[in-house]
Amino acid sequence: MTRGNYKGRRRPGLIQVILALVLAGCLCFTALLALVLSGARDDIRGEPKVMVILGCLIHSQGQPSIMLQDRLDEALGYLEDHPDMTVVVSGGQGPEEPTSEAQAMAHYLEQNGVPRENILLEDQSHNTWQNLTYTAQRLKEAGTDVEEGIVIVSNGFHLSRARMLARRAGFENVSVLAAPSSHVPSRLKMYIREPIAMVKSFVLDR
């Protein structure tokens, strides 16, 4: 009889532990989402001379995806008032992409009036950490001065992580430009994905 009562008491205890773990997970996710949301805005510090546009999917015809076009159009708006900036387009070629993201971005910028001599291509990266570490190497190879800082262009959900990784990659003065995310399903998906990516990048991207 005593043994039966003991088993009966164990089951509610296990449920309480599971509920506590679920609650803790929800609180952690909420805190990380708040961090992502807090960084989803323009933040320009000083007068950066270098712009870094982070890559995103391009379609089979070589055209930028909606999110990448959002980034490029945001960059073009800023470049209208800062035409002498060095622009790094950063992104390699995925298995379903006909060319590198960097090449597609450079072509789009050129078509919209950015001089080719102002554009540097970083076309080997396949994630945000590589975007920024390879960009740092590319700028060093080109002899480009980054003492006055860089401005990173990406969709708003991406900027908290991008800024964290840029500092880890050696950039000291990091500004950001938040492009809109016109494709609503992608925006919702990324705001769910990005808090998890923040944890992954914080732990592994070094």
JSON list of C-alpha atoms in Angstrom, two decimals:
[
{"chain": "A", "resi": 1, "resn": "MET", "atom": "CA", "xyz": [0.00, 0.00, 0.00]},
{"chain": "A", "resi": 2, "resn": "THR", "atom": "CA", "xyz": [2.77, 2.41, 0.94]},
{"chain": "A", "resi": 3, "resn": "ARG", "atom": "CA", "xyz": [4.64, 1.51, -2.24]},
{"chain": "A", "resi": 4, "resn": "GLY", "atom": "CA", "xyz": [1.59, 2.28, -4.37]},
{"chain": "A", "resi": 5, "resn": "ASN", "atom": "CA", "xyz": [1.18, 5.71, -2.77]},
{"chain": "A", "resi": 6, "resn": "TYR", "atom": "CA", "xyz": [4.85, 6.46, -3.45]},
{"chain": "A", "resi": 7, "resn": "LYS", "atom": "CA", "xyz": [4.42, 5.73, -7.16]},
{"chain": "A", "resi": 8, "resn": "GLY", "atom": "CA", "xyz": [1.36, 7.95, -7.21]},
{"chain": "A", "resi": 9, "resn": "ARG", "atom": "CA", "xyz": [3.35, 10.82, -5.73]},
{"chain": "A", "resi": 10, "resn": "ARG", "atom": "CA", "xyz": [6.19, 10.48, -8.26]},
{"chain": "A", "resi": 11, "resn": "ARG", "atom": "CA", "xyz": [4.02, 11.16, -11.30]},
{"chain": "A", "resi": 12, "resn": "PRO", "atom": "CA", "xyz": [2.89, 14.70, -10.33]},
{"chain": "A", "resi": 13, "resn": "GLY", "atom": "CA", "xyz": [6.46, 15.50, -9.34]},
{"chain": "A", "resi": 14, "resn": "LEU", "atom": "CA", "xyz": [7.74, 14.54, -12.80]},
{"chain": "A", "resi": 15, "resn": "ILE", "atom": "CA", "xyz": [5.07, 16.68, -14.44]},
{"chain": "A", "resi": 16, "resn": "GLN", "atom": "CA", "xyz": [6.11, 19.64, -12.30]},
{"chain": "A", "resi": 17, "resn": "VAL", "atom": "CA", "xyz": [9.73, 19.20, -13.38]},
{"chain": "A", "resi": 18, "resn": "ILE", "atom": "CA", "xyz": [8.73, 19.06, -17.05]},
{"chain": "A", "resi": 19, "resn": "LEU", "atom": "CA", "xyz": [6.55, 22.15, -16.68]},
{"chain": "A", "resi": 20, "resn": "ALA", "atom": "CA", "xyz": [9.36, 23.98, -14.91]},
{"chain": "A", "resi": 21, "resn": "LEU", "atom": "CA", "xyz": [11.78, 23.12, -17.74]},
{"chain": "A", "resi": 22, "resn": "VAL", "atom": "CA", "xyz": [9.25, 24.25, -20.36]},
{"chain": "A", "resi": 23, "resn": "LEU", "atom": "CA", "xyz": [8.72, 27.52, -18.48]},
{"chain": "A", "resi": 24, "resn": "ALA", "atom": "CA", "xyz": [12.46, 28.09, -18.16]},
{"chain": "A", "resi": 25, "resn": "GLY", "atom": "CA", "xyz": [12.87, 27.45, -21.90]},
{"chain": "A", "resi": 26, "resn": "CYS", "atom": "CA", "xyz": [10.10, 29.91, -22.72]},
{"chain": "A", "resi": 27, "resn": "LEU", "atom": "CA", "xyz": [11.65, 32.57, -20.49]},
{"chain": "A", "resi": 28, "resn": "CYS", "atom": "CA", "xyz": [15.08, 32.08, -22.08]},
{"chain": "A", "resi": 29, "resn": "PHE", "atom": "CA", "xyz": [13.59, 32.28, -25.58]},
{"chain": "A", "resi": 30, "resn": "THR", "atom": "CA", "xyz": [11.66, 35.44, -24.63]},
{"chain": "A", "resi": 31, "resn": "ALA", "atom": "CA", "xyz": [14.81, 37.08, -23.27]},
{"chain": "A", "resi": 32, "resn": "LEU", "atom": "CA", "xyz": [16.75, 36.20, -26.43]},
{"chain": "A", "resi": 33, "resn": "LEU", "atom": "CA", "xyz": [13.91, 37.43, -28.65]},
{"chain": "A", "resi": 34, "resn": "ALA", "atom": "CA", "xyz": [13.93, 40.73, -26.74]},
{"chain": "A", "resi": 35, "resn": "LEU", "atom": "CA", "xyz": [17.67, 40.99, -27.46]},
{"chain": "A", "resi": 36, "resn": "VAL", "atom": "CA", "xyz": [17.06, 40.34, -31.16]},
{"chain": "A", "resi": 37, "resn": "LEU", "atom": "CA", "xyz": [14.25, 42.91, -31.29]},
{"chain": "A", "resi": 38, "resn": "SER", "atom": "CA", "xyz": [16.30, 45.54, -29.46]},
{"chain": "A", "resi": 39, "resn": "GLY", "atom": "CA", "xyz": [18.92, 45.40, -32.21]},
{"chain": "A", "resi": 40, "resn": "ALA", "atom": "CA", "xyz": [16.47, 45.61, -35.12]},
{"chain": "A", "resi": 41, "resn": "ARG", "atom": "CA", "xyz": [16.95, 49.32, -35.77]},
{"chain": "A", "resi": 42, "resn": "ASP", "atom": "CA", "xyz": [19.37, 51.75, -37.38]},
{"chain": "A", "resi": 43, "resn": "ASP", "atom": "CA", "xyz": [22.31, 52.70, -35.19]},
{"chain": "A", "resi": 44, "resn": "ILE", "atom": "CA", "xyz": [24.97, 54.82, -36.88]},
{"chain": "A", "resi": 45, "resn": "ARG", "atom": "CA", "xyz": [28.01, 55.79, -34.82]},
{"chain": "A", "resi": 46, "resn": "GLY", "atom": "CA", "xyz": [30.28, 58.49, -36.17]},
{"chain": "A", "resi": 47, "resn": "GLU", "atom": "CA", "xyz": [31.05, 58.56, -39.90]},
{"chain": "A", "resi": 48, "resn": "PRO", "atom": "CA", "xyz": [31.87, 55.01, -41.05]},
{"chain": "A", "resi": 49, "resn": "LYS", "atom": "CA", "xyz": [33.71, 54.83, -44.36]},
{"chain": "A", "resi": 50, "resn": "VAL", "atom": "CA", "xyz": [33.05, 51.14, -45.04]},
{"chain": "A", "resi": 51, "resn": "MET", "atom": "CA", "xyz": [29.72, 49.42, -45.63]},
{"chain": "A", "resi": 52, "resn": "VAL", "atom": "CA", "xyz": [29.30, 45.64, -45.34]},
{"chain": "A", "resi": 53, "resn": "ILE", "atom": "CA", "xyz": [26.19, 44.11, -46.92]},
{"chain": "A", "resi": 54, "resn": "LEU", "atom": "CA", "xyz": [25.53, 40.59, -45.67]},
{"chain": "A", "resi": 55, "resn": "GLY", "atom": "CA", "xyz": [24.42, 38.07, -48.26]},
{"chain": "A", "resi": 56, "resn": "CYS", "atom": "CA", "xyz": [21.19, 36.13, -48.52]},
{"chain": "A", "resi": 57, "resn": "LEU", "atom": "CA", "xyz": [19.56, 33.75, -51.00]},
{"chain": "A", "resi": 58, "resn": "ILE", "atom": "CA", "xyz": [19.65, 34.45, -54.71]},
{"chain": "A", "resi": 59, "resn": "HIS", "atom": "CA", "xyz": [17.25, 32.77, -57.14]},
{"chain": "A", "resi": 60, "resn": "SER", "atom": "CA", "xyz": [18.15, 30.42, -59.97]},
{"chain": "A", "resi": 61, "resn": "GLN", "atom": "CA", "xyz": [18.06, 33.28, -62.47]},
{"chain": "A", "resi": 62, "resn": "GLY", "atom": "CA", "xyz": [20.67, 35.16, -60.43]},
{"chain": "A", "resi": 63, "resn": "GLN", "atom": "CA", "xyz": [18.13, 37.61, -59.02]},
{"chain": "A", "resi": 64, "resn": "PRO", "atom": "CA", "xyz": [18.23, 38.60, -55.33]},
{"chain": "A", "resi": 65, "resn": "SER", "atom": "CA", "xyz": [15.57, 37.13, -53.07]},
{"chain": "A", "resi": 66, "resn": "ILE", "atom": "CA", "xyz": [13.11, 39.57, -51.53]},
{"chain": "A", "resi": 67, "resn": "MET", "atom": "CA", "xyz": [15.08, 39.77, -48.28]},
{"chain": "A", "resi": 68, "resn": "LEU", "atom": "CA", "xyz": [18.36, 40.34, -50.10]},
{"chain": "A", "resi": 69, "resn": "GLN", "atom": "CA", "xyz": [16.79, 43.02, -52.27]},
{"chain": "A", "resi": 70, "resn": "ASP", "atom": "CA", "xyz": [15.54, 44.70, -49.08]},
{"chain": "A", "resi": 71, "resn": "ARG", "atom": "CA", "xyz": [19.15, 44.81, -47.86]},
{"chain": "A", "resi": 72, "resn": "LEU", "atom": "CA", "xyz": [20.47, 46.14, -51.14]},
{"chain": "A", "resi": 73, "resn": "ASP", "atom": "CA", "xyz": [17.81, 48.84, -51.43]},
{"chain": "A", "resi": 74, "resn": "GLU", "atom": "CA", "xyz": [18.49, 49.95, -47.85]},
{"chain": "A", "resi": 75, "resn": "ALA", "atom": "CA", "xyz": [22.19, 50.18, -48.70]},
{"chain": "A", "resi": 76, "resn": "LEU", "atom": "CA", "xyz": [21.48, 52.19, -51.85]},
{"chain": "A", "resi": 77, "resn": "GLY", "atom": "CA", "xyz": [19.40, 54.68, -49.87]},
{"chain": "A", "resi": 78, "resn": "TYR", "atom": "CA", "xyz": [22.31, 55.28, -47.50]},
{"chain": "A", "resi": 79, "resn": "LEU", "atom": "CA", "xyz": [24.85, 55.45, -50.32]},
{"chain": "A", "resi": 80, "resn": "GLU", "atom": "CA", "xyz": [22.95, 58.28, -51.98]},
{"chain": "A", "resi": 81, "resn": "ASP", "atom": "CA", "xyz": [24.16, 60.52, -49.15]},
{"chain": "A", "resi": 82, "resn": "HIS", "atom": "CA", "xyz": [27.52, 58.72, -48.72]},
{"chain": "A", "resi": 83, "resn": "PRO", "atom": "CA", "xyz": [28.65, 57.96, -52.29]},
{"chain": "A", "resi": 84, "resn": "ASP", "atom": "CA", "xyz": [32.35, 57.58, -51.52]},
{"chain": "A", "resi": 85, "resn": "MET", "atom": "CA", "xyz": [32.05, 54.62, -49.17]},
{"chain": "A", "resi": 86, "resn": "THR", "atom": "CA", "xyz": [33.85, 51.35, -49.80]},
{"chain": "A", "resi": 87, "resn": "VAL", "atom": "CA", "xyz": [31.17, 48.66, -50.05]},
{"chain": "A", "resi": 88, "resn": "VAL", "atom": "CA", "xyz": [31.90, 45.02, -49.23]},
{"chain": "A", "resi": 89, "resn": "VAL", "atom": "CA", "xyz": [29.33, 42.55, -50.56]},
{"chain": "A", "resi": 90, "resn": "SER", "atom": "CA", "xyz": [29.69, 39.33, -48.59]},
{"chain": "A", "resi": 91, "resn": "GLY", "atom": "CA", "xyz": [28.30, 35.92, -49.49]},
{"chain": "A", "resi": 92, "resn": "GLY", "atom": "CA", "xyz": [29.44, 32.72, -51.19]},
{"chain": "A", "resi": 93, "resn": "GLN", "atom": "CA", "xyz": [27.63, 30.43, -53.60]},
{"chain": "A", "resi": 94, "resn": "GLY", "atom": "CA", "xyz": [25.10, 27.95, -52.24]},
{"chain": "A", "resi": 95, "resn": "PRO", "atom": "CA", "xyz": [24.34, 24.59, -53.88]},
{"chain": "A", "resi": 96, "resn": "GLU", "atom": "CA", "xyz": [21.16, 25.91, -55.54]},
{"chain": "A", "resi": 97, "resn": "GLU", "atom": "CA", "xyz": [22.58, 29.30, -56.51]},
{"chain": "A", "resi": 98, "resn": "PRO", "atom": "CA", "xyz": [23.89, 30.02, -60.05]},
{"chain": "A", "resi": 99, "resn": "THR", "atom": "CA", "xyz": [26.58, 32.41, -58.83]},
{"chain": "A", "resi": 100, "resn": "SER", "atom": "CA", "xyz": [27.91, 33.77, -55.57]},
{"chain": "A", "resi": 101, "resn": "GLU", "atom": "CA", "xyz": [25.70, 36.06, -53.53]},
{"chain": "A", "resi": 102, "resn": "ALA", "atom": "CA", "xyz": [28.51, 38.62, -53.59]},
{"chain": "A", "resi": 103, "resn": "GLN", "atom": "CA", "xyz": [28.58, 38.67, -57.39]},
{"chain": "A", "resi": 104, "resn": "ALA", "atom": "CA", "xyz": [24.80, 39.05, -57.62]},
{"chain": "A", "resi": 105, "resn": "MET", "atom": "CA", "xyz": [24.87, 41.88, -55.07]},
{"chain": "A", "resi": 106, "resn": "ALA", "atom": "CA", "xyz": [27.70, 43.67, -56.88]},
{"chain": "A", "resi": 107, "resn": "HIS", "atom": "CA", "xyz": [25.78, 43.44, -60.15]},
{"chain": "A", "resi": 108, "resn": "TYR", "atom": "CA", "xyz": [22.63, 44.87, -58.53]},
{"chain": "A", "resi": 109, "resn": "LEU", "atom": "CA", "xyz": [24.56, 47.77, -56.99]},
{"chain": "A", "resi": 110, "resn": "GLU", "atom": "CA", "xyz": [26.31, 48.56, -60.26]},
{"chain": "A", "resi": 111, "resn": "GLN", "atom": "CA", "xyz": [22.98, 48.56, -62.11]},
{"chain": "A", "resi": 112, "resn": "ASN", "atom": "CA", "xyz": [21.77, 51.13, -59.59]},
{"chain": "A", "resi": 113, "resn": "GLY", "atom": "CA", "xyz": [24.69, 53.51, -59.96]},
{"chain": "A", "resi": 114, "resn": "VAL", "atom": "CA", "xyz": [27.34, 52.37, -57.47]},
{"chain": "A", "resi": 115, "resn": "PRO", "atom": "CA", "xyz": [30.80, 52.61, -59.12]},
{"chain": "A", "resi": 116, "resn": "ARG", "atom": "CA", "xyz": [32.43, 49.21, -59.55]},
{"chain": "A", "resi": 117, "resn": "GLU", "atom": "CA", "xyz": [35.71, 50.51, -58.12]},
{"chain": "A", "resi": 118, "resn": "ASN", "atom": "CA", "xyz": [33.93, 51.18, -54.81]},
{"chain": "A", "resi": 119, "resn": "ILE", "atom": "CA", "xyz": [32.84, 47.54, -54.43]},
{"chain": "A", "resi": 120, "resn": "LEU", "atom": "CA", "xyz": [34.87, 44.72, -52.85]},
{"chain": "A", "resi": 121, "resn": "LEU", "atom": "CA", "xyz": [33.68, 41.14, -53.20]},
{"chain": "A", "resi": 122, "resn": "GLU", "atom": "CA", "xyz": [33.92, 38.57, -50.42]},
{"chain": "A", "resi": 123, "resn": "ASP", "atom": "CA", "xyz": [32.57, 35.46, -52.13]},
{"chain": "A", "resi": 124, "resn": "GLN", "atom": "CA", "xyz": [33.68, 32.53, -49.96]},
{"chain": "A", "resi": 125, "resn": "SER", "atom": "CA", "xyz": [31.50, 32.76, -46.85]},
{"chain": "A", "resi": 126, "resn": "HIS", "atom": "CA", "xyz": [28.52, 30.55, -46.04]},
{"chain": "A", "resi": 127, "resn": "ASN", "atom": "CA", "xyz": [27.33, 31.91, -42.68]},
{"chain": "A", "resi": 128, "resn": "THR", "atom": "CA", "xyz": [27.36, 35.15, -40.70]},
{"chain": "A", "resi": 129, "resn": "TRP", "atom": "CA", "xyz": [30.57, 34.38, -38.82]},
{"chain": "A", "resi": 130, "resn": "GLN", "atom": "CA", "xyz": [32.39, 33.69, -42.09]},
{"chain": "A", "resi": 131, "resn": "ASN", "atom": "CA", "xyz": [30.81, 36.81, -43.64]},
{"chain": "A", "resi": 132, "resn": "LEU", "atom": "CA", "xyz": [32.49, 38.98, -41.04]},
{"chain": "A", "resi": 133, "resn": "THR", "atom": "CA", "xyz": [35.81, 37.19, -40.55]},
{"chain": "A", "resi": 134, "resn": "TYR", "atom": "CA", "xyz": [36.39, 36.87, -44.31]},
{"chain": "A", "resi": 135, "resn": "THR", "atom": "CA", "xyz": [35.33, 40.49, -44.79]},
{"chain": "A", "resi": 136, "resn": "ALA", "atom": "CA", "xyz": [37.93, 41.57, -42.23]},
{"chain": "A", "resi": 137, "resn": "GLN", "atom": "CA", "xyz": [40.58, 39.65, -44.19]},
{"chain": "A", "resi": 138, "resn": "ARG", "atom": "CA", "xyz": [39.38, 41.09, -47.51]},
{"chain": "A", "resi": 139, "resn": "LEU", "atom": "CA", "xyz": [39.57, 44.65, -46.19]},
{"chain": "A", "resi": 140, "resn": "LYS", "atom": "CA", "xyz": [43.04, 44.03, -44.81]},
{"chain": "A", "resi": 141, "resn": "GLU", "atom": "CA", "xyz": [44.21, 42.64, -48.16]},
{"chain": "A", "resi": 142, "resn": "ALA", "atom": "CA", "xyz": [42.80, 45.70, -49.93]},
{"chain": "A", "resi": 143, "resn": "GLY", "atom": "CA", "xyz": [44.51, 48.05, -47.47]},
{"chain": "A", "resi": 144, "resn": "THR", "atom": "CA", "xyz": [41.19, 49.64, -46.53]},
{"chain": "A", "resi": 145, "resn": "ASP", "atom": "CA", "xyz": [41.17, 51.73, -43.36]},
{"chain": "A", "resi": 146, "resn": "VAL", "atom": "CA", "xyz": [38.42, 50.72, -40.93]},
{"chain": "A", "resi": 147, "resn": "GLU", "atom": "CA", "xyz": [39.46, 52.91, -38.00]},
{"chain": "A", "resi": 148, "resn": "GLU", "atom": "CA", "xyz": [36.40, 55.11, -38.45]},
{"chain": "A", "resi": 149, "resn": "GLY", "atom": "CA", "xyz": [34.19, 52.06, -38.31]},
{"chain": "A", "resi": 150, "resn": "ILE", "atom": "CA", "xyz": [31.96, 49.98, -40.52]},
{"chain": "A", "resi": 151, "resn": "VAL", "atom": "CA", "xyz": [28.21, 49.94, -41.08]},
{"chain": "A", "resi": 152, "resn": "ILE", "atom": "CA", "xyz": [26.61, 46.52, -41.49]},
{"chain": "A", "resi": 153, "resn": "VAL", "atom": "CA", "xyz": [23.47, 46.24, -43.61]},
{"chain": "A", "resi": 154, "resn": "SER", "atom": "CA", "xyz": [21.08, 43.35, -43.03]},
{"chain": "A", "resi": 155, "resn": "ASN", "atom": "CA", "xyz": [17.47, 42.72, -42.11]},
{"chain": "A", "resi": 156, "resn": "GLY", "atom": "CA", "xyz": [16.58, 43.91, -38.64]},
{"chain": "A", "resi": 157, "resn": "PHE", "atom": "CA", "xyz": [16.26, 40.45, -37.08]},
{"chain": "A", "resi": 158, "resn": "HIS", "atom": "CA", "xyz": [19.89, 39.72, -38.02]},
{"chain": "A", "resi": 159, "resn": "LEU", "atom": "CA", "xyz": [21.63, 42.77, -36.60]},
{"chain": "A", "resi": 160, "resn": "SER", "atom": "CA", "xyz": [22.11, 41.90, -32.92]},
{"chain": "A", "resi": 161, "resn": "ARG", "atom": "CA", "xyz": [24.00, 38.75, -33.88]},
{"chain": "A", "resi": 162, "resn": "ALA", "atom": "CA", "xyz": [25.86, 40.44, -36.72]},
{"chain": "A", "resi": 163, "resn": "ARG", "atom": "CA", "xyz": [27.09, 43.22, -34.42]},
{"chain": "A", "resi": 164, "resn": "MET", "atom": "CA", "xyz": [28.22, 40.71, -31.79]},
{"chain": "A", "resi": 165, "resn": "LEU", "atom": "CA", "xyz": [30.14, 38.68, -34.38]},
{"chain": "A", "resi": 166, "resn": "ALA", "atom": "CA", "xyz": [31.63, 41.77, -36.04]},
{"chain": "A", "resi": 167, "resn": "ARG", "atom": "CA", "xyz": [33.19, 42.81, -32.75]},
{"chain": "A", "resi": 168, "resn": "ARG", "atom": "CA", "xyz": [34.46, 39.27, -32.25]},
{"chain": "A", "resi": 169, "resn": "ALA", "atom": "CA", "xyz": [35.98, 39.43, -35.75]},
{"chain": "A", "resi": 170, "resn": "GLY", "atom": "CA", "xyz": [38.00, 42.50, -34.74]},
{"chain": "A", "resi": 171, "resn": "PHE", "atom": "CA", "xyz": [35.85, 45.45, -35.82]},
{"chain": "A", "resi": 172, "resn": "GLU", "atom": "CA", "xyz": [35.82, 48.00, -33.02]},
{"chain": "A", "resi": 173, "resn": "ASN", "atom": "CA", "xyz": [33.33, 50.62, -34.20]},
{"chain": "A", "resi": 174, "resn": "VAL", "atom": "CA", "xyz": [30.25, 48.89, -35.58]},
{"chain": "A", "resi": 175, "resn": "SER", "atom": "CA", "xyz": [27.16, 50.68, -36.89]},
{"chain": "A", "resi": 176, "resn": "VAL", "atom": "CA", "xyz": [24.12, 48.95, -38.35]},
{"chain": "A", "resi": 177, "resn": "LEU", "atom": "CA", "xyz": [21.39, 49.68, -40.90]},
{"chain": "A", "resi": 178, "resn": "ALA", "atom": "CA", "xyz": [18.15, 47.75, -40.48]},
{"chain": "A", "resi": 179, "resn": "ALA", "atom": "CA", "xyz": [16.60, 46.76, -43.79]},
{"chain": "A", "resi": 180, "resn": "PRO", "atom": "CA", "xyz": [12.89, 45.92, -43.75]},
{"chain": "A", "resi": 181, "resn": "SER", "atom": "CA", "xyz": [11.76, 42.33, -44.24]},
{"chain": "A", "resi": 182, "resn": "SER", "atom": "CA", "xyz": [9.09, 42.63, -46.92]},
{"chain": "A", "resi": 183, "resn": "HIS", "atom": "CA", "xyz": [8.40, 38.89, -47.13]},
{"chain": "A", "resi": 184, "resn": "VAL", "atom": "CA", "xyz": [6.20, 38.33, -44.08]},
{"chain": "A", "resi": 185, "resn": "PRO", "atom": "CA", "xyz": [6.49, 34.49, -43.84]},
{"chain": "A", "resi": 186, "resn": "SER", "atom": "CA", "xyz": [10.29, 34.76, -43.94]},
{"chain": "A", "resi": 187, "resn": "ARG", "atom": "CA", "xyz": [10.25, 37.51, -41.34]},
{"chain": "A", "resi": 188, "resn": "LEU", "atom": "CA", "xyz": [8.17, 35.44, -38.93]},
{"chain": "A", "resi": 189, "resn": "LYS", "atom": "CA", "xyz": [10.35, 32.38, -39.51]},
{"chain": "A", "resi": 190, "resn": "MET", "atom": "CA", "xyz": [13.55, 34.34, -38.87]},
{"chain": "A", "resi": 191, "resn": "TYR", "atom": "CA", "xyz": [12.31, 35.92, -35.64]},
{"chain": "A", "resi": 192, "resn": "ILE", "atom": "CA", "xyz": [11.73, 32.37, -34.36]},
{"chain": "A", "resi": 193, "resn": "ARG", "atom": "CA", "xyz": [15.05, 31.07, -35.69]},
{"chain": "A", "resi": 194, "resn": "GLU", "atom": "CA", "xyz": [17.28, 33.98, -34.72]},
{"chain": "A", "resi": 195, "resn": "PRO", "atom": "CA", "xyz": [17.15, 33.64, -30.88]},
{"chain": "A", "resi": 196, "resn": "ILE", "atom": "CA", "xyz": [18.39, 30.05, -31.29]},
{"chain": "A", "resi": 197, "resn": "ALA", "atom": "CA", "xyz": [21.07, 31.23, -33.73]},
{"chain": "A", "resi": 198, "resn": "MET", "atom": "CA", "xyz": [22.21, 33.79, -31.15]},
{"chain": "A", "resi": 199, "resn": "VAL", "atom": "CA", "xyz": [23.00, 30.99, -28.71]},
{"chain": "A", "resi": 200, "resn": "LYS", "atom": "CA", "xyz": [24.77, 28.94, -31.37]},
{"chain": "A", "resi": 201, "resn": "SER", "atom": "CA", "xyz": [26.89, 31.90, -32.49]},
{"chain": "A", "resi": 202, "resn": "PHE", "atom": "CA", "xyz": [27.73, 32.96, -28.96]},
{"chain": "A", "resi": 203, "resn": "VAL", "atom": "CA", "xyz": [29.02, 29.49, -28.09]},
{"chain": "A", "resi": 204, "resn": "LEU", "atom": "CA", "xyz": [30.53, 28.20, -31.35]},
{"chain": "A", "resi": 205, "resn": "ASP", "atom": "CA", "xyz": [31.44, 31.08, -33.67]},
{"chain": "A", "resi": 206, "resn": "ARG", "atom": "CA", "xyz": [34.99, 31.92, -32.61]}
]
